[in-house]
């Protein structure tokens, strides 16, 4: 009798950028439906928030909290209509887990308006983020409203809907009305006036704690910093993929009469930003030292300092500047308004008295 050796299965190729962009658009459309589509005059997200409120307070949703949750649903629904949608590379999930913000490094959530990529954003992870034994995270969304001290930052982690009831208590899982969508939020965190609040007990929903959720968002902003020219293509380590918009109310078949016979309207498109695999690396060193030759050289007592709004002469083509100069061209500087921001080594306190940079000792 001859033995036959079983060959290992051939691994499936990773999905293309177009397929990932379609998944990201479907996630955005489903989240917009959860928070905005009414069922019995209430959005679907109210049932989810009611379950989250029960896990926090062990009691039914009170009438005093209903207007706040309705406002939260309306705010999230409006943010999901026109967000900046991004597709993360497959390796970004592991890089986020190994980021210093999630390994105990101090986090200073200051000047979020300058740190955020856009006020409303959603990032889809084709390879989900796996934190310990929690539910895998397929998406991370943020919504910013207000400005200055009145700034409110809402953060959502997104997982698959079928996993949410697996950790809930049996009685609560039986009475929970989850949306019939593939993806669903499993945590909602709000940061307002430097106070981080949660809307649920994260353990029954398999979600990270609020501090870890904020650290994930800041780590993603650190890996993928804002680009000065968001419409540039490969030079910024990203490119755009246009996919059909799944939630446009006018995207219906028009009546075919004599006047519009043969008229075929162009279906609306939505631009999805694809982040390239090796493009963005963490700006914060996992083990920063004063003698590190690979990064910025700072003294151990150097603190961060705030810089007010100012005008500076900057190159209009920062990503193509080197290629233009090497080709014999010239970049005429233009006057650019620089928003208020904070300079200095990341992860340190801010010194309001310091207005100049401390020059470190060079070896």
Short mmCIF file of C-alpha atoms in Angstrom, two decimals:
data_model
loop_
_atom_site.label_atom_id
_atom_site.label_comp_id
_atom_site.label_asym_id
_atom_site.label_seq_id
_atom_site.Cartn_x
_atom_site.Cartn_y
_atom_site.Cartn_z
CA UNK A 1 0.00 0.00 0.00
CA UNK A 2 1.42 3.34 -1.03
CA UNK A 3 1.20 6.32 1.23
CA UNK A 4 0.03 9.62 -0.15
CA UNK A 5 1.32 12.81 1.40
CA UNK A 6 -1.17 15.60 1.74
CA UNK A 7 0.09 18.86 0.35
CA UNK A 8 -0.57 21.98 2.43
CA UNK A 9 -3.28 24.22 1.01
CA UNK A 10 -2.18 27.12 -1.11
CA UNK A 11 -2.74 30.34 0.83
CA UNK A 12 -5.27 32.67 -0.67
CA UNK A 13 -3.83 35.88 -2.09
CA UNK A 14 -4.55 39.07 -0.14
CA UNK A 15 -7.55 41.03 -1.40
CA UNK A 16 -6.87 43.76 -3.90
CA UNK A 17 -7.12 47.45 -3.12
CA UNK A 18 -10.45 47.67 -4.92
CA UNK A 19 -11.92 44.84 -2.81
CA UNK A 20 -10.65 46.44 0.42
CA UNK A 21 -12.10 49.79 -0.66
CA UNK A 22 -15.50 48.16 -1.25
CA UNK A 23 -15.35 46.59 2.23
CA UNK A 24 -14.50 49.98 3.76
CA UNK A 25 -17.39 51.66 1.95
CA UNK A 26 -19.76 48.90 3.06
CA UNK A 27 -18.62 49.37 6.66
CA UNK A 28 -19.19 53.13 6.41
CA UNK A 29 -22.66 52.63 4.94
CA UNK A 30 -23.64 50.11 7.61
CA UNK A 31 -22.48 52.35 10.45
CA UNK A 32 -24.36 55.30 8.96
CA UNK A 33 -27.48 53.12 8.82
CA UNK A 34 -27.07 51.98 12.43
CA UNK A 35 -26.88 55.53 13.78
CA UNK A 36 -29.21 57.27 11.34
CA UNK A 37 -31.89 54.95 9.95
CA UNK A 38 -35.06 55.16 12.11
CA UNK A 39 -36.97 52.09 13.21
CA UNK A 40 -40.24 52.87 15.03
CA UNK A 41 -39.20 56.57 15.01
CA UNK A 42 -35.92 55.80 16.80
CA UNK A 43 -32.53 55.07 15.22
CA UNK A 44 -31.18 51.55 15.42
CA UNK A 45 -28.28 52.75 17.50
CA UNK A 46 -30.60 53.55 20.43
CA UNK A 47 -31.12 49.82 21.09
CA UNK A 48 -27.38 49.33 21.13
CA UNK A 49 -26.82 52.31 23.43
CA UNK A 50 -29.56 51.07 25.74
CA UNK A 51 -27.77 47.72 26.07
CA UNK A 52 -24.48 49.52 26.69
CA UNK A 53 -26.13 51.70 29.33
CA UNK A 54 -27.49 48.59 31.06
CA UNK A 55 -24.01 47.11 31.33
CA UNK A 56 -22.77 50.31 32.95
CA UNK A 57 -25.60 51.19 35.35
CA UNK A 58 -27.45 47.82 35.67
CA UNK A 59 -30.73 49.65 35.09
CA UNK A 60 -32.93 50.77 32.22
CA UNK A 61 -32.24 53.92 30.28
CA UNK A 62 -33.70 56.90 32.12
CA UNK A 63 -35.67 59.66 30.45
CA UNK A 64 -33.01 62.20 31.38
CA UNK A 65 -30.40 60.31 29.32
CA UNK A 66 -32.57 59.74 26.23
CA UNK A 67 -32.01 63.25 24.71
CA UNK A 68 -28.25 62.85 25.15
CA UNK A 69 -28.21 59.48 23.38
CA UNK A 70 -30.47 60.77 20.60
CA UNK A 71 -28.05 63.63 20.10
CA UNK A 72 -25.16 61.15 20.05
CA UNK A 73 -26.91 59.07 17.38
CA UNK A 74 -27.61 62.14 15.25
CA UNK A 75 -24.01 63.32 15.65
CA UNK A 76 -22.58 59.97 14.61
CA UNK A 77 -24.98 59.60 11.69
CA UNK A 78 -24.03 63.03 10.34
CA UNK A 79 -20.33 62.21 10.71
CA UNK A 80 -20.65 58.95 8.75
CA UNK A 81 -22.22 60.65 5.74
CA UNK A 82 -19.04 62.43 4.64
CA UNK A 83 -16.05 60.98 6.51
CA UNK A 84 -12.51 60.48 5.32
CA UNK A 85 -12.45 56.72 4.73
CA UNK A 86 -9.10 54.96 4.80
CA UNK A 87 -7.92 51.38 4.29
CA UNK A 88 -4.99 50.43 6.50
CA UNK A 89 -2.28 48.04 5.29
CA UNK A 90 -2.21 44.50 6.63
CA UNK A 91 0.78 45.15 8.88
CA UNK A 92 -0.62 48.26 10.56
CA UNK A 93 -2.63 46.31 13.11
CA UNK A 94 0.51 44.71 14.54
CA UNK A 95 2.36 48.02 14.44
CA UNK A 96 -0.45 49.64 16.41
CA UNK A 97 -0.23 46.92 19.06
CA UNK A 98 3.53 47.46 19.38
CA UNK A 99 3.23 51.25 19.45
CA UNK A 100 4.63 52.98 22.55
CA UNK A 101 1.21 54.46 23.34
CA UNK A 102 -0.12 50.93 23.96
CA UNK A 103 2.95 49.74 25.85
CA UNK A 104 2.80 52.10 28.81
CA UNK A 105 4.25 55.30 27.35
CA UNK A 106 2.63 58.50 28.69
CA UNK A 107 -0.04 60.04 26.48
CA UNK A 108 -0.70 63.77 26.31
CA UNK A 109 -3.98 64.33 24.42
CA UNK A 110 -3.39 68.04 23.78
CA UNK A 111 -4.15 70.07 20.66
CA UNK A 112 -6.23 67.33 19.05
CA UNK A 113 -7.41 69.64 16.27
CA UNK A 114 -3.87 69.85 14.89
CA UNK A 115 -3.09 66.17 15.50
CA UNK A 116 -6.21 64.70 13.88
CA UNK A 117 -6.13 63.76 10.23
CA UNK A 118 -9.64 65.10 9.63
CA UNK A 119 -12.56 65.96 11.94
CA UNK A 120 -14.50 62.84 10.88
CA UNK A 121 -12.71 59.70 9.81
CA UNK A 122 -13.03 55.93 9.53
CA UNK A 123 -10.19 53.45 9.01
CA UNK A 124 -10.84 49.86 7.92
CA UNK A 125 -8.36 47.11 8.87
CA UNK A 126 -8.35 44.20 6.36
CA UNK A 127 -6.26 42.28 8.92
CA UNK A 128 -8.09 43.05 12.19
CA UNK A 129 -6.42 44.26 15.37
CA UNK A 130 -6.29 41.50 17.99
CA UNK A 131 -5.76 42.78 21.54
CA UNK A 132 -5.37 39.93 24.06
CA UNK A 133 -8.57 37.86 24.10
CA UNK A 134 -10.90 40.69 23.00
CA UNK A 135 -13.02 40.80 19.87
CA UNK A 136 -11.01 41.56 16.73
CA UNK A 137 -11.32 45.19 15.66
CA UNK A 138 -12.08 45.70 11.97
CA UNK A 139 -12.57 49.46 12.17
CA UNK A 140 -11.79 52.57 14.15
CA UNK A 141 -13.80 55.78 13.75
CA UNK A 142 -13.62 59.24 15.27
CA UNK A 143 -15.90 62.29 15.19
CA UNK A 144 -14.89 65.76 16.37
CA UNK A 145 -17.34 68.57 17.10
CA UNK A 146 -16.74 72.00 18.53
CA UNK A 147 -13.42 73.75 18.94
CA UNK A 148 -10.98 74.69 21.66
CA UNK A 149 -12.08 73.83 25.16
CA UNK A 150 -15.56 72.84 23.90
CA UNK A 151 -14.07 70.20 21.59
CA UNK A 152 -15.78 66.81 21.86
CA UNK A 153 -14.10 63.70 20.45
CA UNK A 154 -16.18 60.54 19.99
CA UNK A 155 -14.29 57.30 19.25
CA UNK A 156 -15.83 54.02 18.12
CA UNK A 157 -14.32 50.57 17.77
CA UNK A 158 -16.00 48.30 15.23
CA UNK A 159 -16.18 44.50 15.21
CA UNK A 160 -18.41 41.89 13.60
CA UNK A 161 -22.00 41.91 14.84
CA UNK A 162 -22.21 38.16 15.45
CA UNK A 163 -19.46 38.32 18.09
CA UNK A 164 -21.14 40.91 20.32
CA UNK A 165 -23.70 38.58 22.04
CA UNK A 166 -21.03 35.95 22.82
CA UNK A 167 -19.79 37.77 25.94
CA UNK A 168 -23.00 39.42 27.10
CA UNK A 169 -24.96 37.91 30.01
CA UNK A 170 -27.57 35.44 28.71
CA UNK A 171 -30.59 37.53 29.73
CA UNK A 172 -29.13 40.71 28.26
CA UNK A 173 -28.02 38.94 25.08
CA UNK A 174 -31.54 37.57 24.57
CA UNK A 175 -33.16 41.00 24.85
CA UNK A 176 -30.55 42.93 22.83
CA UNK A 177 -31.73 44.09 19.40
CA UNK A 178 -28.59 44.19 17.33
CA UNK A 179 -28.60 45.55 13.78
CA UNK A 180 -28.65 43.12 10.88
CA UNK A 181 -25.33 44.26 9.53
CA UNK A 182 -21.93 42.61 9.22
CA UNK A 183 -20.17 45.27 11.32
CA UNK A 184 -21.31 46.98 14.49
CA UNK A 185 -19.71 49.26 17.12
CA UNK A 186 -18.74 47.48 20.32
CA UNK A 187 -17.57 50.56 22.24
CA UNK A 188 -18.22 54.30 22.20
CA UNK A 189 -15.81 56.57 24.06
CA UNK A 190 -16.10 60.35 24.49
CA UNK A 191 -13.33 62.79 25.35
CA UNK A 192 -14.54 66.22 26.47
CA UNK A 193 -12.57 68.81 28.45
CA UNK A 194 -9.83 66.26 29.15
CA UNK A 195 -12.37 63.86 30.71
CA UNK A 196 -12.54 60.40 29.11
CA UNK A 197 -15.94 58.74 29.57
CA UNK A 198 -17.32 55.42 28.40
CA UNK A 199 -20.87 54.45 27.48
CA UNK A 200 -20.59 50.78 28.42
CA UNK A 201 -18.69 48.22 30.42
CA UNK A 202 -16.12 47.17 27.80
CA UNK A 203 -15.60 43.61 29.08
CA UNK A 204 -19.03 42.16 28.07
CA UNK A 205 -18.64 43.68 24.61
CA UNK A 206 -15.11 42.37 24.07
CA UNK A 207 -13.84 45.94 23.63
CA UNK A 208 -10.70 47.65 24.94
CA UNK A 209 -10.95 49.97 27.89
CA UNK A 210 -11.38 53.71 27.12
CA UNK A 211 -7.70 54.50 27.68
CA UNK A 212 -6.67 51.79 25.20
CA UNK A 213 -9.20 53.06 22.65
CA UNK A 214 -7.78 56.58 22.89
CA UNK A 215 -4.25 55.15 22.67
CA UNK A 216 -5.20 53.23 19.51
CA UNK A 217 -6.53 56.37 17.86
CA UNK A 218 -3.52 58.49 18.79
CA UNK A 219 -1.19 55.71 17.67
CA UNK A 220 -2.91 55.58 14.28
CA UNK A 221 -2.60 59.34 13.95
CA UNK A 222 1.06 58.97 14.83
CA UNK A 223 1.63 56.25 12.22
CA UNK A 224 -0.25 58.13 9.54
CA UNK A 225 0.37 61.87 10.13
CA UNK A 226 -1.68 64.50 8.25
CA UNK A 227 -0.46 65.20 4.74
CA UNK A 228 -0.36 68.82 3.50
CA UNK A 229 -1.74 67.80 0.10
CA UNK A 230 -4.46 65.18 0.68
CA UNK A 231 -5.15 64.74 -3.04
CA UNK A 232 -1.65 63.69 -3.99
CA UNK A 233 -1.21 60.08 -5.01
CA UNK A 234 1.80 57.82 -4.68
CA UNK A 235 4.15 60.54 -3.43
CA UNK A 236 2.36 60.59 -0.07
CA UNK A 237 2.51 56.80 0.27
CA UNK A 238 -1.19 56.51 -0.54
CA UNK A 239 -3.52 56.50 -3.48
CA UNK A 240 -7.25 56.92 -4.05
CA UNK A 241 -9.71 54.25 -5.18
CA UNK A 242 -13.18 55.39 -6.29
CA UNK A 243 -16.00 52.99 -5.45
CA UNK A 244 -19.80 53.32 -5.82
CA UNK A 245 -21.48 55.27 -3.05
CA UNK A 246 -23.81 52.88 -1.25
CA UNK A 247 -26.01 55.42 0.53
CA UNK A 248 -26.99 58.05 -2.00
CA UNK A 249 -30.81 58.48 -2.02
CA UNK A 250 -30.86 59.68 -5.62
CA UNK A 251 -29.10 56.58 -6.90
CA UNK A 252 -32.28 55.01 -8.31
CA UNK A 253 -33.36 54.02 -11.77
CA UNK A 254 -35.00 57.10 -13.35
CA UNK A 255 -38.37 56.83 -15.10
CA UNK A 256 -37.87 56.21 -18.80
CA UNK A 257 -40.14 58.64 -20.62
CA UNK A 258 -39.86 60.50 -23.88
CA UNK A 259 -37.90 63.38 -22.42
CA UNK A 260 -35.26 61.36 -20.62
CA UNK A 261 -35.25 58.30 -22.84
CA UNK A 262 -31.78 56.85 -22.99
CA UNK A 263 -30.50 59.05 -20.16
CA UNK A 264 -28.23 57.02 -17.91
CA UNK A 265 -27.00 59.09 -14.97
CA UNK A 266 -23.49 58.42 -13.79
CA UNK A 267 -23.57 56.51 -10.49
CA UNK A 268 -22.03 58.53 -7.64
CA UNK A 269 -18.56 57.57 -6.46
CA UNK A 270 -16.77 57.86 -3.13
CA UNK A 271 -13.00 58.24 -2.81
CA UNK A 272 -11.36 55.70 -0.47
CA UNK A 273 -7.75 56.36 0.55
CA UNK A 274 -5.49 53.30 0.43
CA UNK A 275 -2.44 53.46 2.71
CA UNK A 276 0.58 51.70 1.25
CA UNK A 277 2.25 48.95 3.27
CA UNK A 278 5.69 50.43 4.09
CA UNK A 279 4.72 54.06 3.75
CA UNK A 280 4.09 55.20 7.32
CA UNK A 281 6.28 54.31 10.27
CA UNK A 282 5.84 55.38 13.88
CA UNK A 283 7.14 58.85 14.57
CA UNK A 284 7.68 57.95 18.21
CA UNK A 285 10.62 55.68 18.95
CA UNK A 286 9.71 52.70 21.17
CA UNK A 287 12.76 53.41 23.36
CA UNK A 288 13.70 57.08 22.96
CA UNK A 289 17.12 58.03 24.23
CA UNK A 290 19.14 61.20 24.18
CA UNK A 291 21.93 59.56 22.15
CA UNK A 292 19.71 57.86 19.56
CA UNK A 293 21.29 58.52 16.16
CA UNK A 294 18.23 57.49 14.16
CA UNK A 295 15.72 60.04 15.44
CA UNK A 296 15.57 63.57 16.75
CA UNK A 297 18.21 64.39 19.36
CA UNK A 298 16.71 65.89 22.49
CA UNK A 299 18.05 66.46 25.94
CA UNK A 300 16.50 64.47 28.73
CA UNK A 301 15.06 67.65 30.29
CA UNK A 302 13.58 68.97 27.05
CA UNK A 303 9.83 69.57 27.37
CA UNK A 304 7.23 70.31 24.73
CA UNK A 305 6.17 73.89 24.03
CA UNK A 306 3.20 75.50 22.34
CA UNK A 307 3.55 77.51 19.14
CA UNK A 308 0.90 80.06 18.23
CA UNK A 309 -0.55 80.71 14.79
CA UNK A 310 1.98 82.21 12.39
CA UNK A 311 2.85 82.68 8.72
CA UNK A 312 5.83 80.89 7.19
CA UNK A 313 7.41 80.56 3.77
CA UNK A 314 7.12 76.93 2.72
CA UNK A 315 7.66 74.88 -0.42
CA UNK A 316 4.42 74.39 -2.41
CA UNK A 317 5.54 70.87 -3.46
CA UNK A 318 7.01 69.26 -0.34
CA UNK A 319 6.73 65.68 -1.64
CA UNK A 320 8.21 66.44 -5.09
CA UNK A 321 10.73 69.04 -3.92
CA UNK A 322 13.79 66.83 -4.11
CA UNK A 323 12.88 65.45 -7.54
CA UNK A 324 12.21 68.96 -8.87
CA UNK A 325 15.56 70.28 -7.61
CA UNK A 326 17.48 67.27 -8.98
CA UNK A 327 15.79 67.80 -12.36
CA UNK A 328 17.01 71.40 -12.44
CA UNK A 329 13.71 73.01 -11.50
CA UNK A 330 12.92 75.60 -8.87
CA UNK A 331 10.34 75.72 -6.08
CA UNK A 332 9.33 79.25 -5.17
CA UNK A 333 8.29 79.39 -1.50
CA UNK A 334 4.75 80.51 -0.76
CA UNK A 335 3.36 82.12 2.38
CA UNK A 336 1.40 79.50 4.38
CA UNK A 337 -0.63 79.91 7.56
CA UNK A 338 0.60 77.50 10.24
CA UNK A 339 -2.00 76.44 12.79
CA UNK A 340 -1.25 76.51 16.52
CA UNK A 341 0.63 73.36 17.45
CA UNK A 342 2.99 71.84 19.98
CA UNK A 343 6.66 71.13 19.33
CA UNK A 344 9.17 69.00 21.17
CA UNK A 345 9.67 65.30 21.94
CA UNK A 346 6.49 63.29 22.10
CA UNK A 347 5.31 61.81 25.37
CA UNK A 348 6.57 64.63 27.61
CA UNK A 349 4.91 67.42 29.54
CA UNK A 350 4.30 70.87 28.09
CA UNK A 351 6.20 73.88 29.40
CA UNK A 352 4.24 77.06 28.69
CA UNK A 353 7.22 79.27 29.61
CA UNK A 354 9.49 77.84 26.93
CA UNK A 355 9.39 79.63 23.59
CA UNK A 356 12.63 78.41 21.98
CA UNK A 357 14.03 74.99 21.29
CA UNK A 358 16.86 73.64 23.43
CA UNK A 359 19.75 72.66 21.15
CA UNK A 360 21.07 69.28 22.34
CA UNK A 361 24.73 68.37 22.60
CA UNK A 362 26.03 66.86 19.39
CA UNK A 363 28.45 63.95 19.46
#
